[in-house]
PDB file of C-alpha atoms in Angstrom:
ATOM      1  CA  GLY A   1     -10.193  -4.272  10.100  1.00 65.00           C
ATOM      2  CA  ALA A   2      -9.375  -7.642   8.562  1.00 77.00           C
ATOM      3  CA  VAL A   3      -5.642  -9.044   9.265  1.00 89.00           C
ATOM      4  CA  VAL A   4      -3.259  -9.418   6.571  1.00 93.00           C
ATOM      5  CA  SER A   5      -0.323 -11.335   8.104  1.00 94.00           C
ATOM      6  CA  GLN A   6       2.352 -11.465   5.949  1.00 96.00           C
ATOM      7  CA  HIS A   7       6.357 -13.572   7.202  1.00 96.00           C
ATOM      8  CA  PRO A   8       9.152 -14.002   7.268  1.00 97.00           C
ATOM      9  CA  SER A   9       9.382 -10.146   8.554  1.00 96.00           C
ATOM     10  CA  TRP A  10      12.797  -9.915   7.026  1.00 96.00           C
ATOM     11  CA  VAL A  11      15.125 -12.115   5.697  1.00 97.00           C
ATOM     12  CA  ILE A  12      18.808 -12.292   4.293  1.00 97.00           C
ATOM     13  CA  CYS A  13      20.262 -14.807   1.740  1.00 96.00           C
ATOM     14  CA  LYS A  14      22.560 -15.156   0.036  1.00 97.00           C
ATOM     15  CA  SER A  15      23.344 -14.175  -4.123  1.00 97.00           C
ATOM     16  CA  GLY A  16      21.394 -16.691  -6.621  1.00 97.00           C
ATOM     17  CA  THR A  17      19.527 -18.286  -4.123  1.00 97.00           C
ATOM     18  CA  SER A  18      15.020 -18.326  -3.796  1.00 97.00           C
ATOM     19  CA  VAL A  19      13.244 -17.231  -1.126  1.00 97.00           C
ATOM     20  CA  LYS A  20       9.160 -17.502  -0.548  1.00 97.00           C
ATOM     21  CA  ILE A  21       7.596 -14.832   0.990  1.00 97.00           C
ATOM     22  CA  GLU A  22       4.123 -15.889   2.552  1.00 97.00           C
ATOM     23  CA  CYS A  23       1.013 -13.802   2.854  1.00 96.00           C
ATOM     24  CA  ARG A  24      -2.298 -14.938   4.853  1.00 95.00           C
ATOM     25  CA  SER A  25      -5.377 -13.784   5.335  1.00 92.00           C
ATOM     26  CA  LEU A  26      -6.354 -14.702   8.896  1.00 92.00           C
ATOM     27  CA  ASP A  27     -10.053 -14.197   8.756  1.00 88.00           C
ATOM     28  CA  PHE A  28     -11.514 -13.532   5.854  1.00 87.00           C
ATOM     29  CA  GLN A  29     -11.378 -15.069   2.040  1.00 89.00           C
ATOM     30  CA  ALA A  30      -8.760 -13.408  -0.094  1.00 88.00           C
ATOM     31  CA  THR A  31      -9.902 -14.116  -3.839  1.00 87.00           C
ATOM     32  CA  THR A  32      -7.726 -11.173  -4.912  1.00 89.00           C
ATOM     33  CA  MET A  33      -4.430 -10.449  -3.179  1.00 92.00           C
ATOM     34  CA  PHE A  34      -1.405  -8.009  -4.197  1.00 92.00           C
ATOM     35  CA  TRP A  35       2.227  -7.870  -3.985  1.00 95.00           C
ATOM     36  CA  TYR A  36       3.913  -4.635  -3.957  1.00 94.00           C
ATOM     37  CA  ARG A  37       7.554  -3.390  -4.144  1.00 95.00           C
ATOM     38  CA  GLN A  38       8.516  -0.187  -1.889  1.00 92.00           C
ATOM     39  CA  PHE A  39      11.511   1.304  -1.866  1.00 88.00           C
ATOM     40  CA  PRO A  40      12.896   3.722   1.028  1.00 84.00           C
ATOM     41  CA  LYS A  41      10.884   6.974   1.292  1.00 77.00           C
ATOM     42  CA  GLN A  42       8.825   5.815  -2.025  1.00 81.00           C
ATOM     43  CA  SER A  43       5.731   4.659  -2.436  1.00 81.00           C
ATOM     44  CA  LEU A  44       4.565   1.485  -3.060  1.00 85.00           C
ATOM     45  CA  MET A  45       4.991  -0.083  -6.296  1.00 87.00           C
ATOM     46  CA  LEU A  46       3.079  -2.764  -7.867  1.00 88.00           C
ATOM     47  CA  MET A  47       4.279  -6.108  -8.651  1.00 93.00           C
ATOM     48  CA  ALA A  48       1.277  -8.315  -9.579  1.00 93.00           C
ATOM     49  CA  THR A  49      -2.717  -9.194  -9.147  1.00 91.00           C
ATOM     50  CA  SER A  50      -3.586 -12.546  -8.525  1.00 91.00           C
ATOM     51  CA  ASN A  51      -6.538 -14.302  -8.466  1.00 87.00           C
ATOM     52  CA  GLU A  52      -7.149 -17.865  -6.283  1.00 85.00           C
ATOM     53  CA  GLY A  53      -7.087 -20.637  -8.680  1.00 83.00           C
ATOM     54  CA  SER A  54      -5.665 -17.997 -11.186  1.00 85.00           C
ATOM     55  CA  LYS A  55      -2.275 -17.430 -12.902  1.00 88.00           C
ATOM     56  CA  ALA A  56      -0.785 -13.761 -11.821  1.00 92.00           C
ATOM     57  CA  THR A  57      -1.273 -10.927 -13.919  1.00 92.00           C
ATOM     58  CA  TYR A  58       2.143  -8.681 -14.130  1.00 95.00           C
ATOM     59  CA  GLU A  59       2.462  -4.780 -14.509  1.00 92.00           C
ATOM     60  CA  GLN A  60       5.199  -3.778 -17.085  1.00 93.00           C
ATOM     61  CA  GLY A  61       8.536  -4.391 -16.078  1.00 94.00           C
ATOM     62  CA  VAL A  62       7.636  -7.311 -13.918  1.00 95.00           C
ATOM     63  CA  GLU A  63       9.584 -10.079 -14.695  1.00 94.00           C
ATOM     64  CA  LYS A  64       7.380 -13.260 -13.863  1.00 93.00           C
ATOM     65  CA  ASP A  65      10.144 -16.081 -13.992  1.00 95.00           C
ATOM     66  CA  LYS A  66      12.258 -14.268 -11.166  1.00 96.00           C
ATOM     67  CA  PHE A  67       8.962 -13.028  -9.215  1.00 97.00           C
ATOM     68  CA  LEU A  68       6.848 -16.065  -8.934  1.00 96.00           C
ATOM     69  CA  ILE A  69       3.323 -15.834  -7.781  1.00 95.00           C
ATOM     70  CA  ASN A  70       1.292 -18.228  -5.782  1.00 91.00           C
ATOM     71  CA  HIS A  71      -2.613 -18.006  -5.017  1.00 90.00           C
ATOM     72  CA  ALA A  72      -3.701 -21.418  -4.630  1.00 82.00           C
ATOM     73  CA  SER A  73      -6.261 -20.995  -1.726  1.00 89.00           C
ATOM     74  CA  LEU A  74      -8.028 -17.938  -0.160  1.00 90.00           C
ATOM     75  CA  THR A  75      -5.771 -17.223   2.461  1.00 92.00           C
ATOM     76  CA  LEU A  76      -2.538 -17.956   1.209  1.00 94.00           C
ATOM     77  CA  SER A  77      -0.894 -16.792  -1.968  1.00 94.00           C
ATOM     78  CA  THR A  78       3.408 -16.595  -1.934  1.00 96.00           C
ATOM     79  CA  LEU A  79       5.941 -14.573  -3.646  1.00 97.00           C
ATOM     80  CA  THR A  80       8.894 -16.757  -4.666  1.00 97.00           C
ATOM     81  CA  VAL A  81      12.575 -14.522  -5.759  1.00 97.00           C
ATOM     82  CA  THR A  82      14.329 -16.553  -8.199  1.00 97.00           C
ATOM     83  CA  SER A  83      18.187 -16.412  -7.680  1.00 96.00           C
ATOM     84  CA  ALA A  84      17.857 -13.224  -6.201  1.00 97.00           C
ATOM     85  CA  HIS A  85      20.212 -10.428  -6.314  1.00 96.00           C
ATOM     86  CA  PRO A  86      21.582  -7.770  -4.647  1.00 96.00           C
ATOM     87  CA  GLU A  87      19.222  -5.251  -6.685  1.00 95.00           C
ATOM     88  CA  ASP A  88      16.430  -7.610  -5.505  1.00 96.00           C
ATOM     89  CA  SER A  89      16.874  -6.572  -2.022  1.00 96.00           C
ATOM     90  CA  SER A  90      14.057  -4.121  -1.144  1.00 96.00           C
ATOM     91  CA  PHE A  91      10.650  -4.010   1.312  1.00 96.00           C
ATOM     92  CA  TYR A  92       7.738  -6.497  -0.061  1.00 97.00           C
ATOM     93  CA  ILE A  93       4.611  -6.231   0.451  1.00 96.00           C
ATOM     94  CA  CYS A  94       1.088  -8.194   0.097  1.00 95.00           C
ATOM     95  CA  SER A  95      -2.295  -6.837   0.189  1.00 92.00           C
ATOM     96  CA  ALA A  96      -5.862  -8.815  -0.040  1.00 91.00           C
ATOM     97  CA  THR A  97      -8.868  -8.228  -0.417  1.00 86.00           C
ATOM     98  CA  GLY A  98     -12.387 -10.300  -1.063  1.00 84.00           C
ATOM     99  CA  THR A  99     -15.726  -9.994  -2.602  1.00 78.00           C
ATOM    100  CA  GLY A 100     -17.724  -7.334  -1.043  1.00 75.00           C
ATOM    101  CA  ARG A 101     -14.761  -5.540   0.039  1.00 76.00           C
ATOM    102  CA  LEU A 102     -13.968  -2.055  -0.786  1.00 74.00           C
ATOM    103  CA  GLU A 103     -10.394  -2.057   0.632  1.00 81.00           C
ATOM    104  CA  ALA A 104      -7.040  -3.544   1.119  1.00 83.00           C
ATOM    105  CA  PHE A 105      -5.998  -4.880   3.447  1.00 89.00           C
ATOM    106  CA  PHE A 106      -1.946  -5.004   4.250  1.00 92.00           C
ATOM    107  CA  GLY A 107       0.530  -7.140   5.508  1.00 95.00           C
ATOM    108  CA  GLN A 108       3.439  -5.924   7.796  1.00 95.00           C
ATOM    109  CA  GLY A 109       5.442  -6.111   5.197  1.00 96.00           C
ATOM    110  CA  THR A 110       8.917  -8.494   4.702  1.00 97.00           C
ATOM    111  CA  ARG A 111      12.158  -6.327   4.167  1.00 96.00           C
ATOM    112  CA  LEU A 112      14.898  -8.642   1.975  1.00 97.00           C
ATOM    113  CA  THR A 113      18.629  -8.459   2.082  1.00 97.00           C
ATOM    114  CA  VAL A 114      20.051 -10.462  -0.753  1.00 97.00           C
ATOM    115  CA  VAL A 115      24.046 -10.700  -0.433  1.00 96.00           C
TER     116      VAL A 115
ATOM    117  CA  THR B   1      -3.839   4.088 -16.665  1.00 57.00           C
ATOM    118  CA  GLN B   2      -4.715   5.555 -13.880  1.00 63.00           C
ATOM    119  CA  LEU B   3      -2.910   7.814 -11.822  1.00 81.00           C
ATOM    120  CA  LEU B   4      -3.278  10.256  -8.649  1.00 89.00           C
ATOM    121  CA  GLU B   5      -0.931  12.732  -7.689  1.00 92.00           C
ATOM    122  CA  GLN B   6      -0.350  13.580  -4.210  1.00 94.00           C
ATOM    123  CA  SER B   7       0.930  16.783  -3.021  1.00 95.00           C
ATOM    124  CA  PRO B   8       2.714  18.199  -0.969  1.00 96.00           C
ATOM    125  CA  GLN B   9       5.283  14.784  -1.471  1.00 92.00           C
ATOM    126  CA  PHE B  10       7.051  16.053   1.487  1.00 93.00           C
ATOM    127  CA  LEU B  11       5.745  18.401   4.548  1.00 96.00           C
ATOM    128  CA  SER B  12       7.644  18.655   7.439  1.00 96.00           C
ATOM    129  CA  ILE B  13       6.358  21.292  10.113  1.00 97.00           C
ATOM    130  CA  GLN B  14       5.687  22.447  14.082  1.00 97.00           C
ATOM    131  CA  GLU B  15       4.184  20.591  16.681  1.00 97.00           C
ATOM    132  CA  GLY B  16       0.257  22.188  16.323  1.00 97.00           C
ATOM    133  CA  GLU B  17       0.190  23.488  13.516  1.00 97.00           C
ATOM    134  CA  ASN B  18      -3.253  22.420  10.752  1.00 98.00           C
ATOM    135  CA  LEU B  19      -1.813  20.573   7.172  1.00 97.00           C
ATOM    136  CA  THR B  20      -3.662  19.081   4.470  1.00 98.00           C
ATOM    137  CA  VAL B  21      -2.250  16.640   2.202  1.00 97.00           C
ATOM    138  CA  TYR B  22      -4.182  16.863  -1.514  1.00 97.00           C
ATOM    139  CA  CYS B  23      -4.549  13.892  -3.749  1.00 96.00           C
ATOM    140  CA  ASN B  24      -5.415  14.583  -7.446  1.00 94.00           C
ATOM    141  CA  SER B  25      -6.430  12.080 -10.583  1.00 91.00           C
ATOM    142  CA  SER B  26      -7.933  12.784 -13.952  1.00 88.00           C
ATOM    143  CA  SER B  27      -9.902   9.251 -13.841  1.00 88.00           C
ATOM    144  CA  VAL B  28     -12.973   8.361 -11.294  1.00 89.00           C
ATOM    145  CA  PHE B  29     -12.716   5.939  -8.797  1.00 88.00           C
ATOM    146  CA  SER B  30     -15.555   4.721  -7.172  1.00 86.00           C
ATOM    147  CA  SER B  31     -13.801   4.465  -4.554  1.00 88.00           C
ATOM    148  CA  LEU B  32     -10.722   6.014  -2.772  1.00 91.00           C
ATOM    149  CA  GLN B  33      -8.241   5.120   0.497  1.00 92.00           C
ATOM    150  CA  TRP B  34      -6.121   7.286   2.937  1.00 95.00           C
ATOM    151  CA  TYR B  35      -3.320   4.560   4.501  1.00 94.00           C
ATOM    152  CA  ARG B  36      -0.358   5.650   6.919  1.00 95.00           C
ATOM    153  CA  GLN B  37       2.418   3.707   6.902  1.00 93.00           C
ATOM    154  CA  GLU B  38       5.131   4.237   9.326  1.00 90.00           C
ATOM    155  CA  PRO B  39       8.401   2.318   8.557  1.00 85.00           C
ATOM    156  CA  GLY B  40       9.373  -0.779   8.263  1.00 87.00           C
ATOM    157  CA  GLU B  41       5.347  -1.881   8.569  1.00 91.00           C
ATOM    158  CA  GLY B  42       2.886  -1.779   6.175  1.00 91.00           C
ATOM    159  CA  PRO B  43      -0.053   0.627   5.388  1.00 91.00           C
ATOM    160  CA  VAL B  44      -2.355   0.731   8.216  1.00 92.00           C
ATOM    161  CA  LEU B  45      -6.133   1.936   6.444  1.00 92.00           C
ATOM    162  CA  LEU B  46      -7.386   5.341   8.129  1.00 95.00           C
ATOM    163  CA  VAL B  47     -10.699   5.717   5.791  1.00 94.00           C
ATOM    164  CA  THR B  48     -12.670   5.012   2.812  1.00 92.00           C
ATOM    165  CA  VAL B  49     -14.489   7.903   1.408  1.00 93.00           C
ATOM    166  CA  VAL B  50     -17.296   6.637  -1.382  1.00 91.00           C
ATOM    167  CA  THR B  51     -19.681   8.838  -2.091  1.00 92.00           C
ATOM    168  CA  GLY B  52     -19.240  11.999  -4.269  1.00 93.00           C
ATOM    169  CA  GLY B  53     -18.629  15.535  -1.571  1.00 95.00           C
ATOM    170  CA  GLU B  54     -18.367  12.575   1.202  1.00 95.00           C
ATOM    171  CA  VAL B  55     -16.978  14.243   4.588  1.00 97.00           C
ATOM    172  CA  LYS B  56     -15.408  12.264   6.576  1.00 97.00           C
ATOM    173  CA  LYS B  57     -13.920  12.900  10.255  1.00 96.00           C
ATOM    174  CA  LEU B  58     -11.102  11.028  12.249  1.00 94.00           C
ATOM    175  CA  LYS B  59     -10.380  12.724  15.205  1.00 95.00           C
ATOM    176  CA  ARG B  60      -8.071  15.506  14.134  1.00 97.00           C
ATOM    177  CA  LEU B  61      -8.248  13.862  10.557  1.00 97.00           C
ATOM    178  CA  THR B  62     -11.012  15.062   8.246  1.00 97.00           C
ATOM    179  CA  PHE B  63     -11.137  13.296   4.902  1.00 97.00           C
ATOM    180  CA  GLN B  64     -12.917  14.702   1.789  1.00 96.00           C
ATOM    181  CA  PHE B  65     -13.749  13.031  -1.213  1.00 95.00           C
ATOM    182  CA  GLY B  66     -14.768  15.732  -4.277  1.00 95.00           C
ATOM    183  CA  ASP B  67     -17.933  15.896  -5.684  1.00 94.00           C
ATOM    184  CA  ALA B  68     -16.899  13.936  -9.438  1.00 93.00           C
ATOM    185  CA  ARG B  69     -14.708  11.568  -7.145  1.00 92.00           C
ATOM    186  CA  LYS B  70     -11.696  11.898  -8.957  1.00 92.00           C
ATOM    187  CA  ASP B  71      -9.472  14.051  -5.766  1.00 93.00           C
ATOM    188  CA  SER B  72      -9.247  14.098  -2.112  1.00 96.00           C
ATOM    189  CA  SER B  73      -8.054  16.075   0.170  1.00 97.00           C
ATOM    190  CA  LEU B  74      -6.917  14.873   4.231  1.00 97.00           C
ATOM    191  CA  HIS B  75      -6.276  17.566   7.043  1.00 98.00           C
ATOM    192  CA  ILE B  76      -4.665  16.920  10.275  1.00 97.00           C
ATOM    193  CA  THR B  77      -5.638  20.113  12.828  1.00 98.00           C
ATOM    194  CA  ALA B  78      -2.998  20.492  15.533  1.00 98.00           C
ATOM    195  CA  ALA B  79      -0.645  17.894  14.211  1.00 97.00           C
ATOM    196  CA  GLN B  80       1.238  15.672  16.513  1.00 97.00           C
ATOM    197  CA  PRO B  81       4.637  14.722  16.307  1.00 95.00           C
ATOM    198  CA  GLY B  82       2.893  10.758  16.075  1.00 94.00           C
ATOM    199  CA  ASP B  83       1.147  11.566  12.968  1.00 95.00           C
ATOM    200  CA  THR B  84       4.233  11.721  11.408  1.00 94.00           C
ATOM    201  CA  GLY B  85       4.567   9.128   8.448  1.00 93.00           C
ATOM    202  CA  LEU B  86       3.534   7.846   4.749  1.00 92.00           C
ATOM    203  CA  TYR B  87       0.625   9.142   3.693  1.00 95.00           C
ATOM    204  CA  LEU B  88      -1.159   7.337   0.568  1.00 92.00           C
ATOM    205  CA  CYS B  89      -3.742   7.841  -1.149  1.00 93.00           C
ATOM    206  CA  ALA B  90      -5.488   4.575  -2.928  1.00 90.00           C
ATOM    207  CA  GLY B  91      -8.412   4.579  -5.803  1.00 85.00           C
ATOM    208  CA  GLY B  92     -10.115   1.835  -6.144  1.00 75.00           C
ATOM    209  CA  SER B  93     -11.989   0.224  -9.283  1.00 68.00           C
ATOM    210  CA  ASN B  94     -12.212  -3.621 -10.081  1.00 62.00           C
ATOM    211  CA  TYR B  95     -10.686  -4.177  -6.387  1.00 62.00           C
ATOM    212  CA  LYS B  96      -7.417  -2.612  -8.063  1.00 68.00           C
ATOM    213  CA  LEU B  97      -5.631  -0.360  -6.009  1.00 74.00           C
ATOM    214  CA  THR B  98      -4.338   2.498  -7.471  1.00 79.00           C
ATOM    215  CA  PHE B  99      -1.921   4.322  -5.259  1.00 82.00           C
ATOM    216  CA  GLY B 100       0.214   7.645  -4.962  1.00 86.00           C
ATOM    217  CA  LYS B 101       3.472   8.742  -4.913  1.00 85.00           C
ATOM    218  CA  GLY B 102       2.679   9.378  -1.109  1.00 90.00           C
ATOM    219  CA  THR B 103       3.155  12.655   1.362  1.00 94.00           C
ATOM    220  CA  LEU B 104       5.879  12.029   4.340  1.00 92.00           C
ATOM    221  CA  LEU B 105       4.967  13.891   7.180  1.00 95.00           C
ATOM    222  CA  THR B 106       7.428  14.840   9.285  1.00 95.00           C
ATOM    223  CA  VAL B 107       6.216  16.454  12.750  1.00 96.00           C
ATOM    224  CA  ASN B 108       8.489  17.697  14.972  1.00 96.00           C
ATOM    225  CA  PRO B 109       8.099  18.609  18.940  1.00 95.00           C
TER     226      PRO B 109
END
């Protein structure tokens, strides 16, 4: 399968600061990337869908000003959690797919802890 | 909004037992994927099914896609502790995946 790399694997930040998470497709052109949030022992909750070169489409209830998504190239998308608060602590996962692909491939996830 | 209902939500069995996990929807999907996720990691793709009635086998795992492409099942034979994890089904249309809530499987030695 295709390789998607997510960085960092874990991050601890102070309340009020911003954190950037990167998602890279290493061996294919990711025309579409997805960002998910996952709480312990629960499934993935889609936050937003981003197409390369376009503004991200956010799911209902997700604050676009708080979770900034950039997909400026076919191999990189970033999620920036702005003015992070403890309730933003979670496991964030990206996935990527490309033209002609049925499946999406996932990054390893990022454990964000806001203290 | 497309929804996928996955059952059971939790399953705890002994090593050597068989089990089946179900994924149902009222919507038709162009493809359906099964993923397995271990704690602290991203989901790993197990299989993709695209044709109604399709059956795929992956060692002790058997995946079936319903004739109407609205449902799927995952059957594990002779489960092993290494099969422990969160099993997720996902339906795809236009590259957007809709995930079920997952089945958390624990196989006890």
